[in-house]
Amino acid sequence: MSSTPTREVARRVFAREFNDASYTFKESEDDRAPVYVLLPTGQRANRVFIVGTLTETEDVGEDSEYWQGRVVDPNGDTFFMYAGQYQPDAASMLRDLEPPAYVAVVGKPRTYETDEGEVNVSVRPESISEVDEATRDRWVVETAERTLERVQRFTDADEADADEYVAMAREEYGDDVDAYRRSAVGALESLQDEQAEASAD
C-alpha cells in the first residue's frame, strides 16, 4: 500500500443537513487520520462540495485577516465558511468577491462547540471559485439526487442490514430524515420556479 493518502470524495449536501452534522469521528488512532463528520442520512464526509449564493463576506479576525463567508442554498439555508492565513487562496477570494455571487466551494467540515454547548458546523474552504447560474443549477439537481439516494438507503435499511454509517447516524441523530428529503425536493421546486419565471420574462 502506498503511504500517500487518497483524496476523499467531496460529498454534495444541502445546508440543512450539513448544519445538523454535529458528530465527528476518526477511523484510526493515527494523528494524521482524516476526521469525518457524520451526515444525518448515514454517510461520512471528510470533504464537501457546495454551490450557492455568496451573500456576505466579513473579516472577523482580530490580529490577522480571518474571513467569514455566508453561502445560501436554494432553500434559503446558510453554510458558514472561514478562511485565514492557512487558506490564503480561499481568504483572498473572500476578500475580493463582491456578493451576491454564485460560488463553488470544496472544503473540510469543521465543528465547534459554543459556550452554551451547541455544536456549530462550518466549512474550511480548500478552494472557492465564482461560477455561473447553470453550474449552480446542475449542483442543485445532483445534490438533490444524492440526498434522496441517502434518505432512501437510510429508510430502507432495517436494523440487521444497515451499513455502519447508517447505524451510527441512527444512534447519533435518530430515525427521522424526512427534513432532508423535504430540503432536496424544496431545492428542486425552487429551481423549477426560477426557470419558469425566467422563461416567462
PDB file of C-alpha atoms in Angstrom:
ATOM      1  CA  MET A   1       0.000   0.000   0.000  1.00  0.00           C
ATOM      2  CA  SER A   2       1.265   3.477  -0.807  1.00  0.00           C
ATOM      3  CA  SER A   3       1.690   5.892   2.052  1.00  0.00           C
ATOM      4  CA  THR A   4       0.098   8.838   0.239  1.00  0.00           C
ATOM      5  CA  PRO A   5      -3.493   9.244   1.368  1.00  0.00           C
ATOM      6  CA  THR A   6      -6.064   9.345  -1.399  1.00  0.00           C
ATOM      7  CA  ARG A   7      -8.152  12.490  -1.517  1.00  0.00           C
ATOM      8  CA  GLU A   8     -11.554  11.881  -0.075  1.00  0.00           C
ATOM      9  CA  VAL A   9     -14.629  12.271  -2.256  1.00  0.00           C
ATOM     10  CA  ALA A  10     -16.225  15.666  -1.695  1.00  0.00           C
ATOM     11  CA  ARG A  11     -19.820  14.969  -0.673  1.00  0.00           C
ATOM     12  CA  ARG A  12     -22.698  17.051  -2.023  1.00  0.00           C
ATOM     13  CA  VAL A  13     -25.021  18.179   0.736  1.00  0.00           C
ATOM     14  CA  PHE A  14     -27.592  20.897   1.364  1.00  0.00           C
ATOM     15  CA  ALA A  15     -27.076  23.313   4.246  1.00  0.00           C
ATOM     16  CA  ARG A  16     -29.964  21.932   6.299  1.00  0.00           C
ATOM     17  CA  GLU A  17     -28.329  18.519   6.589  1.00  0.00           C
ATOM     18  CA  PHE A  18     -24.784  19.853   6.792  1.00  0.00           C
ATOM     19  CA  ASN A  19     -25.606  22.132   9.725  1.00  0.00           C
ATOM     20  CA  ASP A  20     -27.131  19.192  11.608  1.00  0.00           C
ATOM     21  CA  ALA A  21     -23.991  17.072  11.108  1.00  0.00           C
ATOM     22  CA  SER A  22     -22.549  17.715  14.537  1.00  0.00           C
ATOM     23  CA  TYR A  23     -20.937  14.308  15.189  1.00  0.00           C
ATOM     24  CA  THR A  24     -17.297  13.810  14.160  1.00  0.00           C
ATOM     25  CA  PHE A  25     -15.099  10.727  14.300  1.00  0.00           C
ATOM     26  CA  LYS A  26     -11.833   9.169  13.088  1.00  0.00           C
ATOM     27  CA  GLU A  27     -11.439   5.654  11.756  1.00  0.00           C
ATOM     28  CA  SER A  28      -7.973   5.117  13.234  1.00  0.00           C
ATOM     29  CA  GLU A  29      -5.837   6.287  16.144  1.00  0.00           C
ATOM     30  CA  ASP A  30      -3.276   7.830  13.798  1.00  0.00           C
ATOM     31  CA  ASP A  31      -2.803  11.574  14.433  1.00  0.00           C
ATOM     32  CA  ARG A  32      -2.982  12.212  10.708  1.00  0.00           C
ATOM     33  CA  ALA A  33      -6.111  10.106  10.152  1.00  0.00           C
ATOM     34  CA  PRO A  34      -8.888  12.071   8.471  1.00  0.00           C
ATOM     35  CA  VAL A  35     -11.655  13.493  10.622  1.00  0.00           C
ATOM     36  CA  TYR A  36     -15.140  12.794   9.291  1.00  0.00           C
ATOM     37  CA  VAL A  37     -18.451  14.414  10.053  1.00  0.00           C
ATOM     38  CA  LEU A  38     -21.352  12.011  10.029  1.00  0.00           C
ATOM     39  CA  LEU A  39     -24.218  13.219   7.872  1.00  0.00           C
ATOM     40  CA  PRO A  40     -27.618  12.521   9.455  1.00  0.00           C
ATOM     41  CA  THR A  41     -28.591  10.463   6.379  1.00  0.00           C
ATOM     42  CA  GLY A  42     -25.804   7.989   7.168  1.00  0.00           C
ATOM     43  CA  GLN A  43     -22.744   8.953   5.151  1.00  0.00           C
ATOM     44  CA  ARG A  44     -19.338  10.070   6.354  1.00  0.00           C
ATOM     45  CA  ALA A  45     -17.831  13.235   4.890  1.00  0.00           C
ATOM     46  CA  ASN A  46     -14.239  14.400   5.135  1.00  0.00           C
ATOM     47  CA  ARG A  47     -14.758  16.958   2.349  1.00  0.00           C
ATOM     48  CA  VAL A  48     -17.853  18.655   0.964  1.00  0.00           C
ATOM     49  CA  PHE A  49     -18.707  20.290  -2.345  1.00  0.00           C
ATOM     50  CA  ILE A  50     -21.226  23.121  -2.169  1.00  0.00           C
ATOM     51  CA  VAL A  51     -22.522  25.658  -4.673  1.00  0.00           C
ATOM     52  CA  GLY A  52     -24.744  28.556  -3.742  1.00  0.00           C
ATOM     53  CA  THR A  53     -25.066  32.306  -3.468  1.00  0.00           C
ATOM     54  CA  LEU A  54     -22.335  34.085  -1.558  1.00  0.00           C
ATOM     55  CA  THR A  55     -24.413  36.692   0.255  1.00  0.00           C
ATOM     56  CA  GLU A  56     -21.927  38.201   2.682  1.00  0.00           C
ATOM     57  CA  THR A  57     -18.214  38.317   3.433  1.00  0.00           C
ATOM     58  CA  GLU A  58     -16.614  39.798   6.537  1.00  0.00           C
ATOM     59  CA  ASP A  59     -13.139  39.952   8.025  1.00  0.00           C
ATOM     60  CA  VAL A  60     -13.804  38.708  11.568  1.00  0.00           C
ATOM     61  CA  GLY A  61     -10.113  38.360  12.508  1.00  0.00           C
ATOM     62  CA  GLU A  62      -8.647  40.312  15.392  1.00  0.00           C
ATOM     63  CA  ASP A  63      -4.882  40.178  14.872  1.00  0.00           C
ATOM     64  CA  SER A  64      -4.786  38.914  11.298  1.00  0.00           C
ATOM     65  CA  GLU A  65      -7.278  38.530   8.476  1.00  0.00           C
ATOM     66  CA  TYR A  66      -9.835  35.791   9.085  1.00  0.00           C
ATOM     67  CA  TRP A  67     -12.654  35.848   6.579  1.00  0.00           C
ATOM     68  CA  GLN A  68     -16.181  34.602   7.118  1.00  0.00           C
ATOM     69  CA  GLY A  69     -18.379  33.895   4.114  1.00  0.00           C
ATOM     70  CA  ARG A  70     -22.066  33.027   4.043  1.00  0.00           C
ATOM     71  CA  VAL A  71     -23.278  30.825   1.204  1.00  0.00           C
ATOM     72  CA  VAL A  72     -27.029  30.343   0.847  1.00  0.00           C
ATOM     73  CA  ASP A  73     -28.536  27.298  -0.867  1.00  0.00           C
ATOM     74  CA  PRO A  74     -31.864  27.330  -2.802  1.00  0.00           C
ATOM     75  CA  ASN A  75     -33.832  26.625   0.388  1.00  0.00           C
ATOM     76  CA  GLY A  76     -32.500  29.800   1.997  1.00  0.00           C
ATOM     77  CA  ASP A  77     -30.337  27.814   4.438  1.00  0.00           C
ATOM     78  CA  THR A  78     -26.808  29.069   5.118  1.00  0.00           C
ATOM     79  CA  PHE A  79     -23.387  27.459   5.015  1.00  0.00           C
ATOM     80  CA  PHE A  80     -20.763  29.358   7.007  1.00  0.00           C
ATOM     81  CA  MET A  81     -17.155  29.180   5.868  1.00  0.00           C
ATOM     82  CA  TYR A  82     -13.983  30.575   7.399  1.00  0.00           C
ATOM     83  CA  ALA A  83     -10.582  31.121   5.780  1.00  0.00           C
ATOM     84  CA  GLY A  84      -7.451  32.666   7.249  1.00  0.00           C
ATOM     85  CA  GLN A  85      -3.693  32.595   6.794  1.00  0.00           C
ATOM     86  CA  TYR A  86      -3.616  28.808   6.315  1.00  0.00           C
ATOM     87  CA  GLN A  87      -6.127  29.024   3.433  1.00  0.00           C
ATOM     88  CA  PRO A  88      -4.587  32.006   1.576  1.00  0.00           C
ATOM     89  CA  ASP A  89      -6.283  31.372  -1.785  1.00  0.00           C
ATOM     90  CA  ALA A  90      -9.728  30.994  -0.241  1.00  0.00           C
ATOM     91  CA  ALA A  91      -9.169  34.020   2.011  1.00  0.00           C
ATOM     92  CA  SER A  92      -8.184  36.189  -0.939  1.00  0.00           C
ATOM     93  CA  MET A  93     -11.277  35.030  -2.862  1.00  0.00           C
ATOM     94  CA  LEU A  94     -13.478  36.058   0.066  1.00  0.00           C
ATOM     95  CA  ARG A  95     -11.636  39.393   0.230  1.00  0.00           C
ATOM     96  CA  ASP A  96     -12.093  40.074  -3.498  1.00  0.00           C
ATOM     97  CA  LEU A  97     -15.542  38.674  -4.329  1.00  0.00           C
ATOM     98  CA  GLU A  98     -18.463  41.094  -4.439  1.00  0.00           C
ATOM     99  CA  PRO A  99     -21.629  39.490  -3.033  1.00  0.00           C
ATOM    100  CA  PRO A 100     -24.060  38.413  -4.248  1.00  0.00           C
ATOM    101  CA  ALA A 101     -22.218  35.910  -6.437  1.00  0.00           C
ATOM    102  CA  TYR A 102     -22.613  32.220  -7.248  1.00  0.00           C
ATOM    103  CA  VAL A 103     -19.664  30.282  -5.840  1.00  0.00           C
ATOM    104  CA  ALA A 104     -18.475  26.675  -5.837  1.00  0.00           C
ATOM    105  CA  VAL A 105     -16.650  25.635  -2.679  1.00  0.00           C
ATOM    106  CA  VAL A 106     -14.717  22.487  -1.859  1.00  0.00           C
ATOM    107  CA  GLY A 107     -13.682  22.263   1.753  1.00  0.00           C
ATOM    108  CA  LYS A 108     -13.436  20.380   5.016  1.00  0.00           C
ATOM    109  CA  PRO A 109     -16.278  20.284   7.517  1.00  0.00           C
ATOM    110  CA  ARG A 110     -15.314  21.731  10.898  1.00  0.00           C
ATOM    111  CA  THR A 111     -17.265  21.530  14.141  1.00  0.00           C
ATOM    112  CA  TYR A 112     -17.024  23.945  17.022  1.00  0.00           C
ATOM    113  CA  GLU A 113     -18.713  23.758  20.407  1.00  0.00           C
ATOM    114  CA  THR A 114     -20.148  27.033  21.703  1.00  0.00           C
ATOM    115  CA  ASP A 115     -20.085  28.093  25.349  1.00  0.00           C
ATOM    116  CA  GLU A 116     -23.745  27.038  25.511  1.00  0.00           C
ATOM    117  CA  GLY A 117     -22.766  23.503  24.496  1.00  0.00           C
ATOM    118  CA  GLU A 118     -24.243  23.688  20.987  1.00  0.00           C
ATOM    119  CA  VAL A 119     -22.189  22.366  18.095  1.00  0.00           C
ATOM    120  CA  ASN A 120     -21.807  24.675  15.100  1.00  0.00           C
ATOM    121  CA  VAL A 121     -20.707  23.240  11.769  1.00  0.00           C
ATOM    122  CA  SER A 122     -18.759  25.257   9.190  1.00  0.00           C
ATOM    123  CA  VAL A 123     -16.639  24.733   6.090  1.00  0.00           C
ATOM    124  CA  ARG A 124     -12.908  25.366   5.920  1.00  0.00           C
ATOM    125  CA  PRO A 125     -12.567  26.017   2.190  1.00  0.00           C
ATOM    126  CA  GLU A 126      -9.779  24.453   0.134  1.00  0.00           C
ATOM    127  CA  SER A 127     -10.973  26.241  -2.999  1.00  0.00           C
ATOM    128  CA  ILE A 128     -13.578  28.845  -3.865  1.00  0.00           C
ATOM    129  CA  SER A 129     -14.437  29.772  -7.419  1.00  0.00           C
ATOM    130  CA  GLU A 130     -17.057  32.032  -8.923  1.00  0.00           C
ATOM    131  CA  VAL A 131     -19.452  30.076 -11.144  1.00  0.00           C
ATOM    132  CA  ASP A 132     -22.442  30.763 -13.371  1.00  0.00           C
ATOM    133  CA  GLU A 133     -26.097  30.023 -12.754  1.00  0.00           C
ATOM    134  CA  ALA A 134     -26.034  26.878 -14.916  1.00  0.00           C
ATOM    135  CA  THR A 135     -23.321  25.385 -12.674  1.00  0.00           C
ATOM    136  CA  ARG A 136     -25.372  26.209  -9.592  1.00  0.00           C
ATOM    137  CA  ASP A 137     -28.464  24.616 -11.177  1.00  0.00           C
ATOM    138  CA  ARG A 138     -26.568  21.401 -12.022  1.00  0.00           C
ATOM    139  CA  TRP A 139     -25.260  21.224  -8.454  1.00  0.00           C
ATOM    140  CA  VAL A 140     -28.790  21.579  -7.071  1.00  0.00           C
ATOM    141  CA  VAL A 141     -30.095  18.724  -9.239  1.00  0.00           C
ATOM    142  CA  GLU A 142     -27.164  16.411  -8.450  1.00  0.00           C
ATOM    143  CA  THR A 143     -27.185  17.234  -4.740  1.00  0.00           C
ATOM    144  CA  ALA A 144     -30.914  16.571  -4.561  1.00  0.00           C
ATOM    145  CA  GLU A 145     -30.378  13.188  -6.267  1.00  0.00           C
ATOM    146  CA  ARG A 146     -27.570  12.249  -3.853  1.00  0.00           C
ATOM    147  CA  THR A 147     -29.588  13.378  -0.833  1.00  0.00           C
ATOM    148  CA  LEU A 148     -32.669  11.421  -1.912  1.00  0.00           C
ATOM    149  CA  GLU A 149     -30.493   8.335  -2.523  1.00  0.00           C
ATOM    150  CA  ARG A 150     -29.068   8.637   1.008  1.00  0.00           C
ATOM    151  CA  VAL A 151     -32.534   9.119   2.509  1.00  0.00           C
ATOM    152  CA  GLN A 152     -33.805   6.082   0.592  1.00  0.00           C
ATOM    153  CA  ARG A 153     -30.905   3.917   1.741  1.00  0.00           C
ATOM    154  CA  PHE A 154     -31.366   5.112   5.317  1.00  0.00           C
ATOM    155  CA  THR A 155     -35.105   4.377   5.389  1.00  0.00           C
ATOM    156  CA  ASP A 156     -34.850   1.057   3.511  1.00  0.00           C
ATOM    157  CA  ALA A 157     -32.194  -0.444   5.770  1.00  0.00           C
ATOM    158  CA  ASP A 158     -33.550  -2.496   8.629  1.00  0.00           C
ATOM    159  CA  GLU A 159     -31.555  -2.932  11.821  1.00  0.00           C
ATOM    160  CA  ALA A 160     -29.911  -6.120  10.601  1.00  0.00           C
ATOM    161  CA  ASP A 161     -28.551  -4.871   7.288  1.00  0.00           C
ATOM    162  CA  ALA A 162     -27.962  -1.156   7.944  1.00  0.00           C
ATOM    163  CA  ASP A 163     -24.408  -0.259   6.985  1.00  0.00           C
ATOM    164  CA  GLU A 164     -22.182   1.037   9.773  1.00  0.00           C
ATOM    165  CA  TYR A 165     -22.708   4.727   8.940  1.00  0.00           C
ATOM    166  CA  VAL A 166     -26.480   4.421   8.745  1.00  0.00           C
ATOM    167  CA  ALA A 167     -26.443   2.576  12.078  1.00  0.00           C
ATOM    168  CA  MET A 168     -24.168   5.262  13.544  1.00  0.00           C
ATOM    169  CA  ALA A 169     -26.408   8.060  12.238  1.00  0.00           C
ATOM    170  CA  ARG A 170     -29.493   6.457  13.777  1.00  0.00           C
ATOM    171  CA  GLU A 171     -27.677   6.232  17.075  1.00  0.00           C
ATOM    172  CA  GLU A 172     -26.397   9.836  16.979  1.00  0.00           C
ATOM    173  CA  TYR A 173     -29.310  11.668  15.352  1.00  0.00           C
ATOM    174  CA  GLY A 174     -32.361   9.399  15.490  1.00  0.00           C
ATOM    175  CA  ASP A 175     -34.502   7.895  12.742  1.00  0.00           C
ATOM    176  CA  ASP A 176     -36.211  10.921  11.213  1.00  0.00           C
ATOM    177  CA  VAL A 177     -34.581  12.010   7.956  1.00  0.00           C
ATOM    178  CA  ASP A 178     -37.715  13.466   6.379  1.00  0.00           C
ATOM    179  CA  ALA A 179     -36.446  17.057   6.757  1.00  0.00           C
ATOM    180  CA  TYR A 180     -33.572  16.239   4.388  1.00  0.00           C
ATOM    181  CA  ARG A 181     -35.928  14.685   1.851  1.00  0.00           C
ATOM    182  CA  ARG A 182     -38.007  17.869   2.039  1.00  0.00           C
ATOM    183  CA  SER A 183     -34.939  20.073   1.569  1.00  0.00           C
ATOM    184  CA  ALA A 184     -33.975  18.117  -1.574  1.00  0.00           C
ATOM    185  CA  VAL A 185     -37.495  18.359  -3.003  1.00  0.00           C
ATOM    186  CA  GLY A 186     -37.773  22.024  -1.997  1.00  0.00           C
ATOM    187  CA  ALA A 187     -34.489  22.854  -3.744  1.00  0.00           C
ATOM    188  CA  LEU A 188     -35.709  21.233  -6.976  1.00  0.00           C
ATOM    189  CA  GLU A 189     -39.029  23.066  -6.754  1.00  0.00           C
ATOM    190  CA  SER A 190     -37.332  26.427  -6.226  1.00  0.00           C
ATOM    191  CA  LEU A 191     -35.172  25.733  -9.285  1.00  0.00           C
ATOM    192  CA  GLN A 192     -38.265  24.964 -11.383  1.00  0.00           C
ATOM    193  CA  ASP A 193     -39.925  28.163 -10.151  1.00  0.00           C
ATOM    194  CA  GLU A 194     -36.841  30.210 -11.089  1.00  0.00           C
ATOM    195  CA  GLN A 195     -36.720  28.648 -14.535  1.00  0.00           C
ATOM    196  CA  ALA A 196     -40.449  29.203 -15.083  1.00  0.00           C
ATOM    197  CA  GLU A 197     -40.060  32.867 -14.120  1.00  0.00           C
ATOM    198  CA  ALA A 198     -37.063  33.254 -16.427  1.00  0.00           C
ATOM    199  CA  SER A 199     -38.883  31.761 -19.400  1.00  0.00           C
ATOM    200  CA  ALA A 200     -41.920  33.969 -18.714  1.00  0.00           C
ATOM    201  CA  ASP A 201     -39.808  37.142 -18.872  1.00  0.00           C
TER     202      ASP A 201
END
